[in-house]
GROMACS .gro file of C-alpha atoms in nm:
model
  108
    1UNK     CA    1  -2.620  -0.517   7.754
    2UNK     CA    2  -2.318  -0.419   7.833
    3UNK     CA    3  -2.084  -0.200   7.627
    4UNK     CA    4  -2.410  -0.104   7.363
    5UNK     CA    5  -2.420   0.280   7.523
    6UNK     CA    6  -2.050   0.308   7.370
    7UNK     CA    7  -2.139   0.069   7.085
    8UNK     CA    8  -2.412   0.330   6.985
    9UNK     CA    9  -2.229   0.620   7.002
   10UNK     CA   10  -1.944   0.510   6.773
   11UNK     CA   11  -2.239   0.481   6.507
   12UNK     CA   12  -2.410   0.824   6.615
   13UNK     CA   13  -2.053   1.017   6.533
   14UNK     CA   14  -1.947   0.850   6.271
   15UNK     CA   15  -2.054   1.020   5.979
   16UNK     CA   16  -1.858   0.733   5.755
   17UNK     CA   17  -2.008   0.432   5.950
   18UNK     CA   18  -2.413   0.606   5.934
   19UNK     CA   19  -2.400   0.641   5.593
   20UNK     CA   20  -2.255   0.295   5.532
   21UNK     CA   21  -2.548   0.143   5.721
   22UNK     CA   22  -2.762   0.354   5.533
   23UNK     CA   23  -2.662   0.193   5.198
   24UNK     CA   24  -2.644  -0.200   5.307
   25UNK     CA   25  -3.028  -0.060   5.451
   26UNK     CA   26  -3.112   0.032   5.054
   27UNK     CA   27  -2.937  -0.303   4.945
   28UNK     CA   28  -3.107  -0.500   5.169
   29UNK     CA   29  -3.451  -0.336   5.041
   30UNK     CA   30  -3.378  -0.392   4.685
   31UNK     CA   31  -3.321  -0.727   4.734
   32UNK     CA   32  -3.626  -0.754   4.923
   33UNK     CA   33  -3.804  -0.589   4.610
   34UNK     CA   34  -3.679  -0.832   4.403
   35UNK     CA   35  -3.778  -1.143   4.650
   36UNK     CA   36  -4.116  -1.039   4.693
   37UNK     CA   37  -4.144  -0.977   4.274
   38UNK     CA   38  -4.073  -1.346   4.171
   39UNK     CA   39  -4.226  -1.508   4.518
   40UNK     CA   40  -4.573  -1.278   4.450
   41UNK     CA   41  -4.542  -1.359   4.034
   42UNK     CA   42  -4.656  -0.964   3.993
   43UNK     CA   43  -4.666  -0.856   3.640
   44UNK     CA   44  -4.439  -0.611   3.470
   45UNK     CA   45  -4.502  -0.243   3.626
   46UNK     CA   46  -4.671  -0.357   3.951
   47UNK     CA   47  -4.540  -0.124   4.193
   48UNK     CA   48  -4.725  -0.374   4.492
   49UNK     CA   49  -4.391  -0.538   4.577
   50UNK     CA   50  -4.167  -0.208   4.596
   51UNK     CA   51  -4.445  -0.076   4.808
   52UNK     CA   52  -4.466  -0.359   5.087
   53UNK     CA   53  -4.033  -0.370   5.073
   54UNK     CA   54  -4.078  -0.012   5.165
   55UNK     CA   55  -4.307  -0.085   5.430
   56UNK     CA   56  -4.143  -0.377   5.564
   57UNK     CA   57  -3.797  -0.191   5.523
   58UNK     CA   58  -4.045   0.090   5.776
   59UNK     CA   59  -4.114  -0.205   6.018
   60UNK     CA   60  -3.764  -0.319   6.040
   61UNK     CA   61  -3.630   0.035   6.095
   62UNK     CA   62  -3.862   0.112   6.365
   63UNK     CA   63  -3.797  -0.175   6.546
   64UNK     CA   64  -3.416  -0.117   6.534
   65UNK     CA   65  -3.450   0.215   6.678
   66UNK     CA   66  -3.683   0.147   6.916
   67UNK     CA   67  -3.405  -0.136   7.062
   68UNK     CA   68  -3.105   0.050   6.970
   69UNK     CA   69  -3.202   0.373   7.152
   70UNK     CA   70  -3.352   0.163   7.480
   71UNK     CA   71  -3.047  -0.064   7.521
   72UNK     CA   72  -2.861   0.276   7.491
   73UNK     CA   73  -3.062   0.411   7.739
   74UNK     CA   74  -2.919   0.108   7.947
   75UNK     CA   75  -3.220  -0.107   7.975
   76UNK     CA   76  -3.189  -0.474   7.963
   77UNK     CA   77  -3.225  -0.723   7.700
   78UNK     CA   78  -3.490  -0.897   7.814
   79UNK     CA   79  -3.714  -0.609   7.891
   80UNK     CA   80  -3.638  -0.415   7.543
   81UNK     CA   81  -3.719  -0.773   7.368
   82UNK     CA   82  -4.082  -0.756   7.544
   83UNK     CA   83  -4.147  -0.446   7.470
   84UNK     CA   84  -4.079  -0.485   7.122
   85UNK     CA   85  -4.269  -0.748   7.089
   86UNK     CA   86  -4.520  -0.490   7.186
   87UNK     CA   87  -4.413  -0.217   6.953
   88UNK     CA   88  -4.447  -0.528   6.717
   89UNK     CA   89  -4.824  -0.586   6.746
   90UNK     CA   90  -4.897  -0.209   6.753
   91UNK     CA   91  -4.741  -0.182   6.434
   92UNK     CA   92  -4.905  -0.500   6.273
   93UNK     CA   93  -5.229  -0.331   6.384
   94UNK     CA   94  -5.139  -0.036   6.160
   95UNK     CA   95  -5.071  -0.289   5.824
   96UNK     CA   96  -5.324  -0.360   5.568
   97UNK     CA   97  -5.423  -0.704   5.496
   98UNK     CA   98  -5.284  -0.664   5.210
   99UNK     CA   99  -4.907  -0.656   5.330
  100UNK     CA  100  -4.982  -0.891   5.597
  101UNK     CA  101  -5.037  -1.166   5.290
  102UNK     CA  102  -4.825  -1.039   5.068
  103UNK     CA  103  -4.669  -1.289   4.885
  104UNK     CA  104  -4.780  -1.554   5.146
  105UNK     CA  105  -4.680  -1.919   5.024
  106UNK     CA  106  -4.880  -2.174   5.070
  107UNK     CA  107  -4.872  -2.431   5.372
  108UNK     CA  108  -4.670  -2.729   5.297
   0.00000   0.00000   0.00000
């Protein structure tokens, strides 16, 4: 994609802008917390749903930087988005069961 090389290395030196993406990162995983808490109906002082947020918060993350630093790298689109699909099952194979189903709602 073009421009993303520049694009990425606004975010690398800019001290302000990293640790501004680092917080709406924690936001978004709070809110995730909270999400999986009501959809999962765990009891008071289950840590289960804090757990898979972190771990989904992990997936997302990885997956970010995987694209991020290949499309810096100058690679195209279409080629990153297969491989990550890739990166995708590779990580899935490291999950439990357990976060897989997390929370899972039932077919409609």
């Amino acid at each position: 994609m073009e421009g993303y090389e520049r694009f990425m290395w606004v975010i690398e030196n800019a001290d302000g802008l990293k640790a501004r993406l680092w917080r709406v990162q924690q936001e978004a995983v709070r809110h995730l917390e909270a999400t999986l808490l009501e959809e999962s109906g765990a009891e008071p002082g289950d840590r289960t749903p804090v757990l898979v947020a972190g771990r989904l918060s992990w997936v997302h993350s990885t997956l970010m930087a995987y694209i991020g630093g290949e499309m810096a790298a100058g690679r195209g689109a279409a080629e990153v988005s297969r491989d990550a699909l890739v990166l995708l099952d590779d990580i899935e194979d490291l999950l439990g069961e357990k976060v897989l189903n997390y929370a899972r709602r039932a077919a409609e």
